């Protein structure tokens, strides 16, 4: 299910020009790239910041949150890698954190807790995302924006509308990093559609196994929330996924060919205005949104079932941003 992610990790750890957790790097010229993490002191933000500090493609790492960020930055700064780290911890410093950023990653907001609905998350996180995106439009309008803040089905459309208002919207530069091949659609519940028919190597699943695995894929976040018994949500795995996607964005910016990941973006793959599918990343962000490929009858049925709920979430985000 996560073959593309595994390929990215393999390339990170086996490439002769990349040395993670080592002092030296390749003598080849690597472009200077600034990455800003908004929400860097949170459950996802801290391990994500750590992973970005280890990434040799990052030369400047800016960490922003409403509190505790200088401590996180000081801690991470002791990791002996290429990037310089600065922590910012107030509204007045948000602009400094964003100025000159090539990639902005947004894990800011509250995590989901047991009994919390996506609507509950929306009521809190929508305003946070709106404010941060207004600042991005002002201070780094050309940055690639990786959205992690939940509920993603609504926060990505919110970001798009804020950027449209500011006249800075570019659909090639806004995406969510959470979904990975072969999972398409959206981010929550039945809007998540794993394409087991496209698995590599081929998955020979019974109808019962297919149904069970599909449901577990859809309920993955809830599984972690319940396992942590109210003390957290899926933070470490999300930080990992976010770091892998940010690495793919940086490779695309640097001209590495054929960087393919899956992301929730503005799309014409279906009649929905936003949809998650494979995208090709390059110097302009999303260079091409790829199609779904052949679907099984089970997946075609799932695709039709997810559309109403996903559309509702998208429209909710757009309505919030345009009020």
Phi, psi and omega in degrees: 000334185240041185298322181293323178295318180295323177297320180296316179297317180299318180294326178294319189268344183249344182296132181293344182264003182237129181228099178275138181065028176231161182286320189269155174229172180300150177282349178294145180292127177246126182303147175286124183228130177258131175242131178246130177252117180260112188104034190288345182264002183273185184296323174274321186300320182293306178294329176296317178298319177301313181294324178289329176295330180279349185277119184290351177278348182264124178257333181223120182245115179254125183248125182231138171199172183284343180199158171071001183293321178303323178293318178297316180296318180297318179298309183293332183297340180281355175280123192276076175231181190298320193283144171271142185240134174227136179257140179232138190220033175205162178302325182293338183259359182300318180300317179297322180296327186268333185303126177080007183289137173270324179226131176242126180248130186242093171261013185293155178119178181271149176280161177282138180244163179306134180086351181278132177268168176296330176295320178300315178298317182302315184300332180266310191281337181301315180294323178297312181297319180301312180297318180293321180291327174299322179289321177300315180301328183277317191258334180210063187297343181264000182291151169281129185250118179257112183267126175242333185303131180276156353278119188302325180303337179253326185290328176295312175300324176301310180302317180301316181293321179296317179293324177297315179302322182276354181075022183243006187291130173224110183300343178285347189243013178230122180204163175252142190262002193277325187276139181228153181305139357259055179250125185232179176103256182222214191238342189230137171053228185289351176287348176273122182235101175284133182260078181295338178293341180255011181296146176233120357292166185304134180263117177264091187250142172286167179300321180293317179294319180298316179296316182294317181290325177297314180296320181293324175298316181293329184257017184302315180295318179296323179301317181289318178304314181291323180293330178273002173050047176083002183258014178159174177235195182284089184260312184293314180294324178290322177298318179298311180298318179296320180292321178297318181290320178298321176299318178297320178298316180295320177297318177299315178300326182275003174090011176294129184282155171056048174272108184245124174223174178250135184205155179271109188220170169301134193208152171242016179298322173235185177284353179282143183289336176231142181198149178265127174201182178294140174227150175260123183264145180206204185291341179255010185098239178279105180280329182204133173264120186269157182284179183278338185077183182292134179247147173286167178300321178299317181288324176298320177295316178297324179298316180292325179292325185282336189302313181299317182292318179295319178299320179299317180294319179297312181296327178296317178295317180297317180299317180299316185287335185259359179295000000 
